[in-house]
Amino acid sequence: MPQEQYAHRSTMQTSEGPQVYKVGIYGWRKRCLYFFVLLLMILILVNLAMTIWILKVMNFTIDGMGNLRITEKGLKLEGDSEFLKPLYAKEIRSRPGNPLYFQSARNVTVNILNEKTKVLTRLVTGPQAVEAHSQKFEVKTLAGKLLFSADDNEVVVGAERLRVLGAEGTVFPKSIETPNVRADPFKELRLESPTRALVMEAPKGIEINAEAGSLKATCRTELRLESKDGEITLNSAKIKLPNLPQGSSSSAGSRQKIYELCVCPNGRLFLSQAGSSSTCQINTSVCL
């Protein structure tokens, strides 16, 4: 460029002065930006206030939330608690001296699972009944003594005394095996089969004992005392057979009250007036 032209351009820029370019947001854009910043600050304040209110209402503390407290031994719940989904815990217990309540609108079910999540034992407490599903059910004392046990094979009652308080007694549709059957003190014992026979069997004998009272056996047709290999002993100071039939008198007008006990070939007993010799043969007509 020639020297004259460069000097002319420099003179023109100096006379007009330096040009300034403004950088920023102006006009309605600036007002919208301030509005959004103000709205964001209001939302932040409202959010902070709501967070503080929720923390206050839910009782959030360093130890826990509400009735839930986190301790060294686990979680601690104070007051009533409601779980909407399954609860998994190793141990659930109440505070010392306070009971533990499980309440449900329908039923409460306790399941014991194995490694394959298969139910081994189930306890269901419902509005109609309490059901226990397991291979064996046992009830023991604090000392570990067995009180009651039930499985597929047998039911065991380990208590020293089994009391049935029903007015109609106890009904056994089939056989019962026991070493001793007795009534409470000052109560009577009654064994009854209304429509069938009552059979008592024992390999080493049956003993019926009434220490402070009498023993009465009543039947409608026949009462049989049978011993196949032994004997039947009636051991008493007095043995009475009041309704035995009497044979005809040996002589007319005799009033003696001494009788002889006679036995017919069919086993029937009858009385005959005693004489100097046996009079049973004279009254064999009673055996017919």
GROMACS .gro file of C-alpha atoms in nm:
model
  288
    1MET     CA    1   0.000   0.000   0.000
    2PRO     CA    2   0.134   0.346  -0.077
    3GLN     CA    3   0.230   0.561   0.212
    4GLU     CA    4  -0.029   0.826   0.125
    5GLN     CA    5  -0.324   0.585   0.144
    6TYR     CA    6  -0.213   0.436   0.486
    7ALA     CA    7  -0.181   0.782   0.632
    8HIS     CA    8  -0.527   0.875   0.504
    9ARG     CA    9  -0.692   0.565   0.666
   10SER     CA   10  -0.521   0.630   0.996
   11THR     CA   11  -0.647   0.990   0.993
   12MET     CA   12  -1.008   0.878   0.930
   13GLN     CA   13  -1.010   0.619   1.217
   14THR     CA   14  -0.871   0.871   1.459
   15SER     CA   15  -1.131   1.132   1.372
   16GLU     CA   16  -1.430   0.890   1.406
   17GLY     CA   17  -1.319   0.736   1.742
   18PRO     CA   18  -1.311   0.363   1.857
   19GLN     CA   19  -1.624   0.146   1.802
   20VAL     CA   20  -1.774  -0.036   2.118
   21TYR     CA   21  -1.967  -0.372   2.077
   22LYS     CA   22  -2.214  -0.446   2.368
   23VAL     CA   23  -2.225  -0.811   2.495
   24GLY     CA   24  -2.526  -0.939   2.712
   25ILE     CA   25  -2.906  -0.993   2.728
   26TYR     CA   26  -3.129  -0.690   2.710
   27GLY     CA   27  -3.496  -0.617   2.678
   28TRP     CA   28  -3.766  -0.875   2.731
   29ARG     CA   29  -3.512  -1.159   2.745
   30LYS     CA   30  -3.354  -1.004   3.051
   31ARG     CA   31  -3.690  -0.967   3.225
   32CYS     CA   32  -3.782  -1.333   3.149
   33LEU     CA   33  -3.449  -1.451   3.288
   34TYR     CA   34  -3.503  -1.259   3.612
   35PHE     CA   35  -3.854  -1.402   3.636
   36PHE     CA   36  -3.731  -1.763   3.600
   37VAL     CA   37  -3.455  -1.703   3.857
   38LEU     CA   38  -3.711  -1.563   4.101
   39LEU     CA   39  -3.947  -1.858   4.037
   40LEU     CA   40  -3.664  -2.104   4.093
   41MET     CA   41  -3.576  -1.939   4.425
   42ILE     CA   42  -3.941  -1.961   4.535
   43LEU     CA   43  -3.955  -2.332   4.445
   44ILE     CA   44  -3.634  -2.395   4.634
   45LEU     CA   45  -3.773  -2.221   4.943
   46VAL     CA   46  -4.104  -2.412   4.918
   47ASN     CA   47  -3.919  -2.743   4.872
   48LEU     CA   48  -3.698  -2.670   5.170
   49ALA     CA   49  -4.001  -2.580   5.382
   50MET     CA   50  -4.184  -2.900   5.277
   51THR     CA   51  -3.876  -3.111   5.354
   52ILE     CA   52  -3.846  -2.958   5.699
   53TRP     CA   53  -4.219  -3.012   5.758
   54ILE     CA   54  -4.198  -3.380   5.653
   55LEU     CA   55  -3.896  -3.435   5.876
   56LYS     CA   56  -4.088  -3.280   6.164
   57VAL     CA   57  -4.408  -3.476   6.106
   58MET     CA   58  -4.236  -3.811   6.044
   59ASN     CA   59  -4.013  -3.749   6.346
   60PHE     CA   60  -3.686  -3.808   6.164
   61THR     CA   61  -3.392  -3.820   6.400
   62ILE     CA   62  -3.041  -3.955   6.397
   63ASP     CA   63  -3.164  -4.279   6.560
   64GLY     CA   64  -3.452  -4.347   6.322
   65MET     CA   65  -3.791  -4.236   6.198
   66GLY     CA   66  -4.119  -4.213   6.387
   67ASN     CA   67  -4.178  -4.527   6.597
   68LEU     CA   68  -3.883  -4.694   6.430
   69ARG     CA   69  -3.547  -4.673   6.608
   70ILE     CA   70  -3.215  -4.816   6.496
   71THR     CA   71  -3.017  -4.966   6.784
   72GLU     CA   72  -2.710  -5.182   6.815
   73LYS     CA   73  -2.924  -5.496   6.848
   74GLY     CA   74  -3.145  -5.418   6.547
   75LEU     CA   75  -3.466  -5.228   6.477
   76LYS     CA   76  -3.695  -5.119   6.759
   77LEU     CA   77  -4.063  -5.035   6.703
   78GLU     CA   78  -4.263  -4.842   6.959
   79GLY     CA   79  -4.641  -4.857   6.943
   80ASP     CA   80  -4.859  -5.020   6.676
   81SER     CA   81  -4.694  -5.105   6.344
   82GLU     CA   82  -4.842  -5.212   6.012
   83PHE     CA   83  -4.656  -5.400   5.739
   84LEU     CA   84  -4.809  -5.399   5.392
   85LYS     CA   85  -4.559  -5.646   5.246
   86PRO     CA   86  -4.373  -5.951   5.384
   87LEU     CA   87  -4.143  -5.899   5.682
   88TYR     CA   88  -3.818  -6.095   5.698
   89ALA     CA   89  -3.648  -6.104   6.037
   90LYS     CA   90  -3.434  -6.344   6.236
   91GLU     CA   91  -3.609  -6.271   6.565
   92ILE     CA   92  -3.919  -6.077   6.670
   93ARG     CA   93  -3.977  -6.005   7.037
   94SER     CA   94  -4.144  -5.749   7.259
   95ARG     CA   95  -3.997  -5.525   7.521
   96PRO     CA   96  -3.924  -5.691   7.857
   97GLY     CA   97  -4.243  -5.715   8.059
   98ASN     CA   98  -4.478  -5.636   7.766
   99PRO     CA   99  -4.678  -5.882   7.555
  100LEU     CA  100  -4.638  -5.927   7.179
  101TYR     CA  101  -4.955  -5.899   6.967
  102PHE     CA  102  -5.013  -6.014   6.609
  103GLN     CA  103  -5.335  -5.875   6.467
  104SER     CA  104  -5.485  -5.934   6.124
  105ALA     CA  105  -5.820  -5.878   5.955
  106ARG     CA  106  -5.828  -6.239   5.828
  107ASN     CA  107  -5.563  -6.474   5.960
  108VAL     CA  108  -5.203  -6.494   6.078
  109THR     CA  109  -4.980  -6.752   5.907
  110VAL     CA  110  -4.634  -6.858   6.020
  111ASN     CA  111  -4.432  -7.068   5.772
  112ILE     CA  112  -4.102  -7.251   5.818
  113LEU     CA  113  -3.916  -7.298   5.489
  114ASN     CA  114  -3.616  -7.505   5.386
  115GLU     CA  115  -3.329  -7.407   5.159
  116LYS     CA  116  -3.547  -7.462   4.852
  117THR     CA  117  -3.824  -7.233   4.988
  118LYS     CA  118  -4.050  -7.533   5.044
  119VAL     CA  119  -4.291  -7.511   5.336
  120LEU     CA  120  -4.198  -7.758   5.612
  121THR     CA  121  -4.420  -7.634   5.895
  122ARG     CA  122  -4.718  -7.400   5.885
  123LEU     CA  123  -4.927  -7.250   6.163
  124VAL     CA  124  -5.250  -7.077   6.059
  125THR     CA  125  -5.468  -6.890   6.308
  126GLY     CA  126  -5.794  -6.794   6.141
  127PRO     CA  127  -6.142  -6.680   6.242
  128GLN     CA  128  -6.275  -7.038   6.239
  129ALA     CA  129  -5.990  -7.251   6.375
  130VAL     CA  130  -5.620  -7.281   6.451
  131GLU     CA  131  -5.444  -7.519   6.214
  132ALA     CA  132  -5.096  -7.668   6.245
  133HIS     CA  133  -4.943  -7.845   5.944
  134SER     CA  134  -4.631  -8.046   6.025
  135GLN     CA  135  -4.501  -8.401   6.045
  136LYS     CA  136  -4.526  -8.401   6.424
  137PHE     CA  137  -4.691  -8.176   6.682
  138GLU     CA  138  -4.558  -8.160   7.039
  139VAL     CA  139  -4.644  -7.968   7.355
  140LYS     CA  140  -4.382  -7.964   7.631
  141THR     CA  141  -4.339  -7.800   7.969
  142LEU     CA  142  -4.065  -7.553   8.057
  143ALA     CA  143  -3.863  -7.842   8.197
  144GLY     CA  144  -3.886  -8.029   7.865
  145LYS     CA  145  -4.141  -8.292   7.973
  146LEU     CA  146  -4.370  -8.410   7.695
  147LEU     CA  147  -4.737  -8.325   7.756
  148PHE     CA  148  -4.892  -8.396   7.417
  149SER     CA  149  -4.766  -8.540   7.091
  150ALA     CA  150  -4.941  -8.625   6.764
  151ASP     CA  151  -4.821  -8.768   6.433
  152ASP     CA  152  -4.945  -9.002   6.162
  153ASN     CA  153  -4.900  -9.314   6.377
  154GLU     CA  154  -5.017  -9.221   6.727
  155VAL     CA  155  -5.126  -8.953   6.972
  156VAL     CA  156  -4.942  -8.947   7.305
  157VAL     CA  157  -5.066  -8.772   7.619
  158GLY     CA  158  -4.776  -8.742   7.862
  159ALA     CA  159  -4.959  -8.570   8.149
  160GLU     CA  160  -5.005  -8.759   8.472
  161ARG     CA  161  -5.382  -8.722   8.449
  162LEU     CA  162  -5.617  -8.682   8.153
  163ARG     CA  163  -5.941  -8.511   8.253
  164VAL     CA  164  -6.249  -8.496   8.030
  165LEU     CA  165  -6.495  -8.232   8.149
  166GLY     CA  166  -6.775  -8.299   7.900
  167ALA     CA  167  -7.114  -8.391   8.044
  168GLU     CA  168  -7.150  -8.685   7.803
  169GLY     CA  169  -6.808  -8.827   7.889
  170THR     CA  170  -6.561  -8.956   7.633
  171VAL     CA  171  -6.652  -9.145   7.317
  172PHE     CA  172  -6.404  -9.393   7.166
  173PRO     CA  173  -6.525  -9.524   6.826
  174LYS     CA  174  -6.259  -9.797   6.836
  175SER     CA  175  -6.043  -9.964   7.098
  176ILE     CA  176  -5.855  -9.786   7.376
  177GLU     CA  177  -5.538  -9.910   7.544
  178THR     CA  178  -5.457  -9.789   7.896
  179PRO     CA  179  -5.313  -9.941   8.216
  180ASN     CA  180  -5.557  -9.763   8.447
  181VAL     CA  181  -5.909  -9.618   8.422
  182ARG     CA  182  -6.040  -9.438   8.727
  183ALA     CA  183  -6.272  -9.154   8.823
  184ASP     CA  184  -6.198  -8.841   9.022
  185PRO     CA  185  -6.226  -8.859   9.401
  186PHE     CA  186  -6.588  -8.881   9.518
  187LYS     CA  187  -6.702  -8.937   9.158
  188GLU     CA  188  -6.839  -9.255   9.005
  189LEU     CA  189  -6.681  -9.436   8.710
  190ARG     CA  190  -6.912  -9.559   8.438
  191LEU     CA  191  -6.813  -9.762   8.133
  192GLU     CA  192  -7.094  -9.783   7.881
  193SER     CA  193  -7.152  -9.901   7.524
  194PRO     CA  194  -7.506  -9.794   7.427
  195THR     CA  195  -7.546 -10.000   7.109
  196ARG     CA  196  -7.261 -10.253   7.111
  197ALA     CA  197  -7.074 -10.479   7.351
  198LEU     CA  198  -6.812 -10.364   7.599
  199VAL     CA  199  -6.505 -10.585   7.594
  200MET     CA  200  -6.210 -10.560   7.835
  201GLU     CA  201  -5.901 -10.769   7.760
  202ALA     CA  202  -5.564 -10.796   7.930
  203PRO     CA  203  -5.290 -11.062   7.898
  204LYS     CA  204  -5.216 -11.061   8.273
  205GLY     CA  205  -5.561 -11.010   8.419
  206ILE     CA  206  -5.820 -10.741   8.483
  207GLU     CA  207  -5.873 -10.594   8.827
  208ILE     CA  208  -6.191 -10.404   8.922
  209ASN     CA  209  -6.160 -10.249   9.263
  210ALA     CA  210  -6.396 -10.027   9.466
  211GLU     CA  211  -6.211  -9.946   9.787
  212ALA     CA  212  -6.471  -9.725   9.953
  213GLY     CA  213  -6.798  -9.842   9.799
  214SER     CA  214  -6.986 -10.118   9.627
  215LEU     CA  215  -6.945 -10.269   9.282
  216LYS     CA  216  -7.253 -10.326   9.070
  217ALA     CA  217  -7.277 -10.510   8.738
  218THR     CA  218  -7.616 -10.503   8.563
  219CYS     CA  219  -7.721 -10.646   8.227
  220ARG     CA  220  -8.045 -10.709   8.040
  221THR     CA  221  -8.005 -11.074   7.940
  222GLU     CA  222  -7.708 -11.273   8.075
  223LEU     CA  223  -7.410 -11.211   8.298
  224ARG     CA  224  -7.137 -11.468   8.247
  225LEU     CA  225  -6.822 -11.522   8.452
  226GLU     CA  226  -6.598 -11.761   8.260
  227SER     CA  227  -6.249 -11.885   8.334
  228LYS     CA  228  -6.093 -12.121   8.079
  229ASP     CA  229  -5.781 -12.238   8.261
  230GLY     CA  230  -5.833 -12.115   8.617
  231GLU     CA  231  -6.103 -12.074   8.875
  232ILE     CA  232  -6.357 -11.814   8.982
  233THR     CA  233  -6.326 -11.716   9.348
  234LEU     CA  234  -6.596 -11.528   9.540
  235ASN     CA  235  -6.415 -11.411   9.852
  236SER     CA  236  -6.648 -11.227  10.089
  237ALA     CA  237  -6.791 -11.253  10.438
  238LYS     CA  238  -7.140 -11.277  10.289
  239ILE     CA  239  -7.248 -11.400   9.947
  240LYS     CA  240  -7.616 -11.346   9.871
  241LEU     CA  241  -7.822 -11.492   9.588
  242PRO     CA  242  -8.165 -11.357   9.677
  243ASN     CA  243  -8.365 -11.452   9.366
  244LEU     CA  244  -8.270 -11.817   9.326
  245PRO     CA  245  -8.564 -12.055   9.260
  246GLN     CA  246  -8.656 -12.305   9.532
  247GLY     CA  247  -8.732 -12.669   9.488
  248SER     CA  248  -9.038 -12.839   9.632
  249SER     CA  249  -9.042 -12.906  10.008
  250SER     CA  250  -8.926 -13.245  10.124
  251SER     CA  251  -9.220 -13.276  10.366
  252ALA     CA  252  -9.550 -13.091  10.390
  253GLY     CA  253  -9.565 -12.816  10.652
  254SER     CA  254  -9.193 -12.796  10.701
  255ARG     CA  255  -9.076 -12.452  10.808
  256GLN     CA  256  -8.704 -12.497  10.836
  257LYS     CA  257  -8.490 -12.218  10.695
  258ILE     CA  258  -8.181 -12.420  10.612
  259TYR     CA  259  -8.128 -12.472  10.241
  260GLU     CA  260  -7.883 -12.647  10.018
  261LEU     CA  261  -7.737 -12.480   9.711
  262CYS     CA  262  -7.775 -12.705   9.409
  263VAL     CA  263  -7.639 -12.684   9.056
  264CYS     CA  264  -7.815 -12.821   8.750
  265PRO     CA  265  -7.620 -12.981   8.463
  266ASN     CA  266  -7.685 -12.668   8.255
  267GLY     CA  267  -7.529 -12.453   8.529
  268ARG     CA  268  -7.850 -12.318   8.679
  269LEU     CA  269  -7.853 -12.269   9.058
  270PHE     CA  270  -8.147 -12.338   9.284
  271LEU     CA  271  -8.218 -12.390   9.653
  272SER     CA  272  -8.341 -12.707   9.816
  273GLN     CA  273  -8.432 -12.761  10.177
  274ALA     CA  274  -8.147 -12.932  10.351
  275GLY     CA  275  -8.188 -13.278  10.489
  276SER     CA  276  -7.978 -13.549  10.642
  277SER     CA  277  -7.842 -13.613  10.292
  278SER     CA  278  -7.839 -13.413   9.971
  279THR     CA  279  -8.183 -13.322   9.844
  280CYS     CA  280  -8.075 -13.178   9.511
  281GLN     CA  281  -8.169 -13.494   9.323
  282ILE     CA  282  -8.523 -13.475   9.456
  283ASN     CA  283  -8.579 -13.130   9.301
  284THR     CA  284  -8.430 -13.193   8.958
  285SER     CA  285  -8.754 -13.069   8.808
  286VAL     CA  286  -8.624 -12.711   8.858
  287CYS     CA  287  -8.351 -12.775   8.602
  288LEU     CA  288  -8.604 -12.842   8.323
   0.00000   0.00000   0.00000
